[in-house]
């Protein structure tokens, strides 16, 4: 280990932490080199019983920044597990190499390696580029450009996640590198089936000859993921430096809780993630519903309503008795539809209250508010539809949609949602979420009424 003669103590610690371990061989590709991946799937792999055999080559979703930062640290970074009573620090050693989205040559080469057994994805809900009905969104200009590019040149890669996967799979087929698993880790129900449909639609349109190979060689695994991971702040960077004596340019702060439930086959093998607590099941639906409705639905409720009461973080919001009542009301509405015993749901909700109350986390409501047009259909609409079918107006679900309308039409929190540009009122919001909802007059009136009530907050 070379340490510069003039290095201070901090540099020496950093040097030993950041250079001492040989990188494990690359057997996993990851797309979406963000904080959530580094707190979740990377953590599970680092803690698996056979971690030494499973290195990850990770690619960013867009620019080179995070890949450059991590490459300069040999792929190592500090994970800060932030409990209410204090922080724990660990270096996560699974990133064997980090690449920018534009490193197409490496992307194709890695796919063509028989050593690579799977691709994990954290590309956000919007990254799936699908229509409200779940089809590949052919009107998305980036999708249209990628389709044209791959039709014209089978070696092209593209910029959308689906195109990049199809391009990688084409390289794998050409190399005869064998079967592979694709493992989406985003908050969508049945995300394996979602991805399978998009990959097949893209392939059918751009590279139809690849379709048969995908049928026989690609396993689409569904996974439900959970670990609250806010964006890193300059305070977090400073906290790591003051606690450990070295400067990590890209630490990740996360909560102690984590969950990963998977369903599907890994034809080329996988790490022994069960040794780090992952659960393998054949019936993932109840886990998905519990997570997406009770946790993510509650997050969206707070993200759109709590800023109207002056709150910026989840921790602030849950201490406000009004927001807390709204939350409990949502759980009363959604809980009965989750296919799990009532006692189990109750302890899950109690744990959620504790997790949300961790005020050391500074989880910004603005971060959660992004891309509501993609999030509400999976977090809130399934419960809303069931309640409407039973003839009821579910107040908390309606309040969440009303809060979204206030968010899109107000100025409390910046709006990041390219799909929602045309929303001006309750009717256009409902129309965007699900055109059949606009014909429900009672619902429209209820959303309008809740918008008025929220604006009075
Ligand atoms: C949040 C999620 O930003 C959001 O939409 O609801 O990122 C949430 O923190 C994670 O799903 C927790 O596992």
XYZ file of C-alpha atoms and ligand atoms in Angstrom:
470
model
C 0.000 0.000 0.000
C 1.577 3.283 -1.071
C 1.028 6.199 1.270
C 2.285 9.601 0.218
C 5.037 10.806 2.537
C 3.225 14.044 3.265
C -0.084 12.397 4.038
C -1.858 13.366 7.259
C -3.554 10.855 9.538
C -6.826 11.264 7.676
C -5.156 10.418 4.383
C -3.527 7.317 5.821
C -6.838 6.022 7.192
C -8.487 6.801 3.905
C -5.745 5.054 2.005
C -5.999 1.887 4.049
C -9.789 1.842 3.962
C -10.057 2.662 0.309
C -7.304 0.462 -1.111
C -6.712 -2.563 1.058
C -9.141 -5.093 -0.475
C -8.835 -6.667 -3.900
C -12.076 -6.076 -5.830
C -14.243 -9.203 -6.118
C -14.732 -10.601 -9.652
C -17.587 -8.924 -11.529
C -20.611 -11.229 -11.590
C -23.351 -8.611 -11.198
C -24.105 -5.601 -13.381
C -26.072 -2.797 -11.841
C -27.868 0.005 -13.622
C -28.602 3.118 -11.544
C -25.584 3.929 -9.379
C -27.499 5.965 -6.803
C -27.744 6.032 -3.035
C -30.522 3.479 -2.768
C -28.526 0.823 -4.616
C -25.498 1.530 -2.440
C -27.524 1.264 0.794
C -29.553 -1.751 -0.258
C -28.489 -4.289 -2.876
C -24.783 -3.460 -2.423
C -25.165 -3.892 1.344
C -26.923 -7.276 0.931
C -24.185 -8.461 -1.417
C -21.401 -7.225 0.865
C -22.953 -9.118 3.783
C -23.695 -12.353 1.898
C -21.820 -15.444 3.068
C -20.040 -15.684 -0.301
C -19.441 -11.948 -0.790
C -15.848 -12.468 -1.968
C -17.130 -14.158 -5.127
C -19.558 -11.411 -6.141
C -18.305 -8.073 -7.407
C -20.543 -5.487 -9.049
C -19.863 -3.367 -12.120
C -22.230 -0.428 -11.727
C -23.374 2.061 -14.339
C -24.967 5.419 -13.733
C -28.351 6.257 -15.174
C -27.023 9.345 -16.960
C -23.896 11.438 -16.425
C -20.423 10.380 -15.310
C -20.292 12.230 -11.957
C -20.962 9.410 -9.492
C -18.905 6.908 -11.512
C -15.930 9.294 -11.512
C -16.251 9.997 -7.792
C -16.435 6.318 -6.888
C -13.676 5.283 -9.283
C -11.395 7.805 -7.555
C -12.156 5.905 -4.290
C -11.626 2.467 -5.879
C -15.352 1.847 -5.696
C -15.337 2.087 -1.900
C -17.660 4.285 0.070
C -18.891 4.713 3.612
C -22.360 3.554 4.568
C -23.674 5.440 7.587
C -26.442 3.544 9.366
C -28.274 6.274 11.214
C -30.266 5.095 14.227
C -32.113 7.551 16.477
C -29.335 7.124 19.052
C -26.254 7.351 16.840
C -24.395 6.433 13.664
C -22.576 3.276 12.630
C -20.065 3.419 9.804
C -18.898 0.724 7.432
C -16.987 0.597 4.166
C -18.870 -1.311 1.472
C -16.451 -3.257 -0.732
C -18.569 -4.703 -3.558
C -18.154 -2.173 -6.359
C -15.453 -3.651 -8.559
C -15.866 -0.907 -11.119
C -18.088 2.092 -11.748
C -19.020 3.473 -15.154
C -20.847 6.315 -16.732
C -24.063 5.561 -18.639
C -22.196 6.403 -21.817
C -19.575 3.622 -21.457
C -21.356 1.528 -24.059
C -18.358 -0.635 -24.949
C -17.939 -1.781 -21.329
C -21.679 -2.334 -20.990
C -21.763 -4.674 -23.984
C -18.542 -6.449 -22.958
C -19.820 -7.100 -19.459
C -23.075 -8.540 -20.789
C -21.050 -10.788 -23.096
C -19.162 -12.292 -20.156
C -20.402 -15.746 -19.047
C -19.199 -14.826 -15.530
C -21.940 -12.214 -15.259
C -25.020 -13.855 -13.764
C -27.469 -10.990 -13.384
C -28.335 -7.350 -13.859
C -29.942 -5.472 -10.978
C -31.744 -2.193 -11.628
C -32.638 0.910 -9.630
C -33.853 3.287 -12.300
C -36.865 4.870 -10.490
C -40.482 4.461 -11.544
C -40.037 6.944 -14.389
C -37.053 5.014 -15.746
C -39.323 2.237 -17.048
C -40.636 4.584 -19.764
C -44.050 2.970 -19.885
C -47.536 4.265 -20.508
C -50.189 4.395 -17.811
C -51.424 1.052 -19.174
C -47.983 -0.524 -18.766
C -46.861 -0.667 -22.413
C -43.567 0.683 -23.722
C -44.193 4.410 -24.208
C -43.606 4.848 -27.925
C -44.466 8.531 -27.650
C -41.561 9.147 -25.312
C -38.997 10.788 -27.642
C -36.061 8.989 -25.989
C -37.745 5.606 -26.509
C -38.491 6.462 -30.150
C -34.875 7.524 -30.724
C -33.539 4.355 -29.096
C -35.820 2.128 -31.161
C -34.632 3.824 -34.354
C -30.986 3.567 -33.258
C -31.120 -0.157 -32.511
C -33.056 -0.906 -35.684
C -30.395 0.883 -37.711
C -27.417 -0.624 -35.898
C -27.576 -3.777 -33.784
C -24.426 -2.609 -31.946
C -26.080 0.598 -30.740
C -26.947 0.868 -27.035
C -29.281 3.831 -26.501
C -30.047 5.913 -23.440
C -33.261 4.494 -21.970
C -32.914 1.628 -19.534
C -34.986 -0.769 -21.624
C -32.922 -0.087 -24.755
C -29.711 -0.550 -22.824
C -30.895 -3.896 -21.492
C -31.955 -5.090 -24.934
C -28.609 -3.994 -26.403
C -26.791 -5.851 -23.634
C -28.873 -8.978 -24.153
C -28.102 -8.850 -27.899
C -24.386 -8.754 -27.062
C -24.838 -11.697 -24.711
C -26.676 -13.734 -27.312
C -23.985 -12.984 -29.912
C -21.283 -14.112 -27.467
C -23.148 -17.297 -26.508
C -22.625 -16.286 -22.873
C -25.633 -18.194 -21.541
C -28.640 -17.398 -19.376
C -28.976 -14.357 -17.141
C -31.378 -12.893 -14.565
C -32.745 -9.345 -14.672
C -33.673 -8.081 -11.203
C -35.602 -4.792 -11.037
C -35.408 -3.168 -7.585
C -37.833 -0.276 -8.010
C -41.128 0.382 -6.240
C -43.489 -1.186 -8.784
C -45.730 -4.181 -8.158
C -44.702 -7.276 -10.074
C -41.676 -5.406 -11.371
C -40.257 -8.550 -13.023
C -43.346 -8.870 -15.210
C -43.340 -5.109 -15.858
C -39.770 -5.275 -17.119
C -40.366 -8.471 -19.087
C -43.179 -6.818 -21.031
C -41.119 -3.722 -21.833
C -38.035 -5.680 -22.881
C -40.118 -7.935 -25.102
C -41.990 -5.023 -26.689
C -38.769 -3.176 -27.391
C -37.125 -6.316 -28.788
C -40.148 -7.143 -30.948
C -39.953 -3.737 -32.512
C -36.180 -3.252 -32.798
C -34.481 -6.674 -32.889
C -37.197 -9.317 -33.431
C -34.651 -12.092 -33.977
C -33.584 -11.756 -30.329
C -37.060 -12.606 -28.962
C -36.689 -16.399 -28.970
C -33.327 -16.191 -27.188
C -34.834 -13.976 -24.497
C -37.630 -16.507 -23.983
C -35.147 -19.282 -23.333
C -32.303 -17.428 -21.604
C -33.623 -14.512 -19.561
C -35.251 -14.801 -16.144
C -37.199 -11.764 -14.925
C -37.088 -11.757 -11.138
C -39.589 -9.728 -9.119
C -38.332 -8.007 -6.004
C -39.752 -5.811 -3.252
C -37.164 -3.516 -1.692
C -37.115 -1.310 1.376
C -34.582 0.946 3.072
C -35.172 4.651 3.579
C -32.184 6.428 2.051
C -32.223 10.216 1.761
C -29.972 12.171 -0.571
C -26.482 12.799 0.837
C -25.894 16.303 2.198
C -22.699 18.254 2.814
C -23.362 17.755 6.538
C -23.242 13.998 5.982
C -19.879 14.287 4.230
C -18.612 16.393 7.130
C -19.990 13.929 9.724
C -18.065 11.073 8.120
C -14.902 13.141 8.017
C -15.162 14.177 11.625
C -15.993 10.661 12.872
C -13.511 8.707 10.768
C -10.816 11.193 9.871
C -11.004 10.799 6.099
C -12.975 12.545 3.441
C -15.360 10.283 1.539
C -16.804 12.330 -1.319
C -19.838 10.050 -1.636
C -21.006 8.511 1.630
C -24.556 7.174 1.914
C -26.765 7.668 4.964
C -29.479 5.102 5.562
C -31.729 3.754 8.314
C -31.073 0.533 10.255
C -34.188 -1.188 8.801
C -33.889 -3.061 5.510
C -35.954 -5.602 3.622
C -35.530 -7.454 0.347
C -38.048 -10.026 -0.859
C -37.393 -11.817 -4.152
C -39.360 -14.161 -6.355
C -37.900 -15.851 -9.448
C -35.017 -17.887 -10.856
C -31.327 -17.109 -11.124
C -30.213 -19.447 -13.922
C -26.553 -18.393 -13.669
C -26.398 -18.310 -9.856
C -26.613 -15.569 -7.229
C -24.959 -14.511 -3.974
C -26.260 -16.187 -0.844
C -28.326 -13.103 -0.034
C -30.423 -15.113 2.407
C -27.411 -15.047 4.747
C -27.758 -11.270 4.874
C -31.501 -11.455 5.501
C -33.122 -11.448 2.041
C -36.297 -13.516 1.753
C -37.055 -15.771 -1.232
C -40.717 -16.508 -1.808
C -43.118 -17.760 -4.431
C -45.861 -15.320 -3.394
C -44.532 -11.786 -3.265
C -47.861 -9.942 -3.582
C -48.580 -9.397 0.141
C -45.050 -8.081 0.726
C -45.376 -5.706 -2.219
C -48.749 -4.428 -1.099
C -47.599 -3.932 2.461
C -44.555 -1.983 1.328
C -46.048 0.012 -1.563
C -49.327 0.916 0.113
C -48.438 1.258 3.793
C -44.948 2.753 3.488
C -44.758 4.396 0.071
C -48.439 5.418 0.069
C -47.908 7.052 3.472
C -44.784 8.770 2.150
C -46.699 10.226 -0.790
C -49.552 11.333 1.466
C -47.077 13.268 3.631
C -45.058 14.552 0.677
C -48.099 16.294 -0.833
C -49.939 17.408 2.276
C -47.387 18.094 5.026
C -45.594 20.941 3.158
C -48.923 22.796 3.226
C -48.605 22.725 7.019
C -45.054 24.032 6.871
C -43.109 20.756 7.130
C -40.071 19.818 5.087
C -39.132 16.352 6.298
C -40.938 13.139 7.150
C -39.651 13.450 10.725
C -41.260 16.873 11.151
C -44.507 15.787 9.549
C -45.082 12.758 11.737
C -44.756 14.849 14.888
C -47.686 16.990 13.757
C -50.854 15.390 15.222
C -52.890 16.418 12.165
C -50.515 14.690 9.743
C -50.288 11.727 12.072
C -54.103 11.379 12.023
C -54.069 11.511 8.221
C -51.464 8.761 8.202
C -53.415 6.533 10.575
C -56.540 7.077 8.495
C -54.655 5.965 5.370
C -53.458 2.827 7.122
C -57.013 2.047 8.231
C -58.164 2.371 4.622
C -55.340 0.403 2.977
C -54.601 -2.234 5.635
C -57.668 -4.457 5.097
C -56.670 -4.981 1.438
C -53.159 -6.236 2.244
C -53.263 -10.015 2.324
C -51.585 -10.390 5.736
C -52.915 -10.997 9.271
C -54.109 -7.863 11.094
C -51.619 -8.307 13.975
C -48.722 -8.433 11.519
C -49.925 -5.257 9.821
C -50.274 -3.488 13.125
C -46.703 -4.202 14.126
C -45.559 -3.150 10.637
C -47.362 0.180 11.107
C -45.881 0.651 14.552
C -42.447 0.050 13.065
C -43.236 2.583 10.333
C -44.064 5.203 12.943
C -40.668 4.568 14.565
C -38.879 4.679 11.217
C -40.596 7.871 10.104
C -39.917 9.453 13.515
C -36.141 9.083 13.156
C -35.486 12.815 12.984
C -31.770 12.314 12.500
C -32.592 11.122 8.959
C -33.740 14.445 7.428
C -35.750 12.675 4.727
C -36.947 15.531 2.532
C -40.604 15.504 1.489
C -39.546 17.190 -1.763
C -37.475 14.111 -2.655
C -40.507 11.866 -2.201
C -42.811 14.262 -4.090
C -41.027 13.704 -7.407
C -42.780 11.799 -10.201
C -46.146 11.455 -8.489
C -47.748 10.595 -11.820
C -45.783 7.340 -11.729
C -46.007 6.741 -8.015
C -49.666 7.358 -7.116
C -51.005 4.710 -9.521
C -49.130 1.991 -7.630
C -49.260 3.418 -4.106
C -52.786 4.813 -3.766
C -55.020 3.913 -6.726
C -55.318 0.181 -5.959
C -56.887 1.040 -2.589
C -58.954 3.904 -4.027
C -60.443 1.637 -6.717
C -61.308 -1.099 -4.228
C -62.958 1.411 -1.909
C -64.958 2.952 -4.755
C -66.080 -0.514 -5.818
C -67.391 -0.919 -2.273
C -69.273 2.395 -2.658
C -67.088 4.365 -0.248
C -65.095 7.578 -0.565
C -61.731 6.790 1.046
C -60.860 10.110 2.655
C -57.122 9.547 3.083
C -56.624 8.329 -0.502
C -58.652 11.273 -1.763
C -56.632 13.643 0.450
C -53.407 12.296 -1.085
C -54.641 12.977 -4.606
C -55.904 16.394 -3.539
C -52.490 17.085 -2.003
C -50.881 16.140 -5.307
C -53.148 18.606 -7.116
C -52.078 21.319 -4.647
C -48.446 20.325 -5.159
C -48.678 20.509 -8.953
C -50.581 23.763 -9.020
C -48.955 25.532 -6.066
C -45.454 26.627 -5.324
C -44.565 25.189 -1.911
C -42.295 22.421 -3.224
C -40.653 22.414 -6.678
C -42.416 20.075 -9.124
C -40.343 17.354 -10.780
C -42.701 15.304 -12.942
C -42.506 15.660 -16.716
C -45.745 13.695 -17.238
C -47.832 15.948 -15.014
C -47.213 19.229 -16.838
C -50.849 19.495 -17.968
C -52.474 19.070 -14.552
C -54.411 22.203 -13.524
C -57.143 20.875 -11.254
C -58.745 17.784 -9.747
C -60.307 16.669 -13.035
C -57.109 16.799 -15.051
C -55.230 15.065 -12.210
C -57.721 12.200 -12.131
C -57.701 11.992 -15.921
C -53.940 11.619 -15.931
C -53.956 8.940 -13.226
C -56.757 6.901 -14.758
C -59.193 8.195 -17.363
C -62.016 6.061 -15.945
C -61.856 7.954 -12.636
C -63.000 11.222 -14.234
C -66.431 9.772 -14.870
C -66.813 9.166 -11.120
C -68.632 12.383 -10.199
C -68.745 11.709 -6.475
C -64.983 11.184 -6.447
C -64.296 14.363 -8.424
C -66.368 16.386 -6.006
C -64.552 14.783 -3.056
C -61.102 15.573 -4.493
C -62.184 19.169 -5.139
C -63.452 19.504 -1.602
C -60.178 18.139 -0.166
C -58.165 20.539 -2.327
C -60.137 23.419 -0.802
C -59.642 22.069 2.723
C -55.911 21.572 2.215
C -55.474 25.053 0.842
C -57.000 26.361 4.050
C -54.268 24.609 6.105
C -39.974 7.117 -1.215
C -39.117 5.866 -1.368
O -38.987 8.719 -2.636
C -39.953 7.981 -2.474
O -40.884 7.939 -3.269
O -41.280 6.736 -0.907
O -37.893 6.129 -1.942
C -38.919 5.153 -0.015
O -38.122 5.930 0.849
C -38.297 3.793 -0.197
O -39.103 3.026 -1.037
C -38.092 3.112 1.152
O -37.763 1.798 0.954
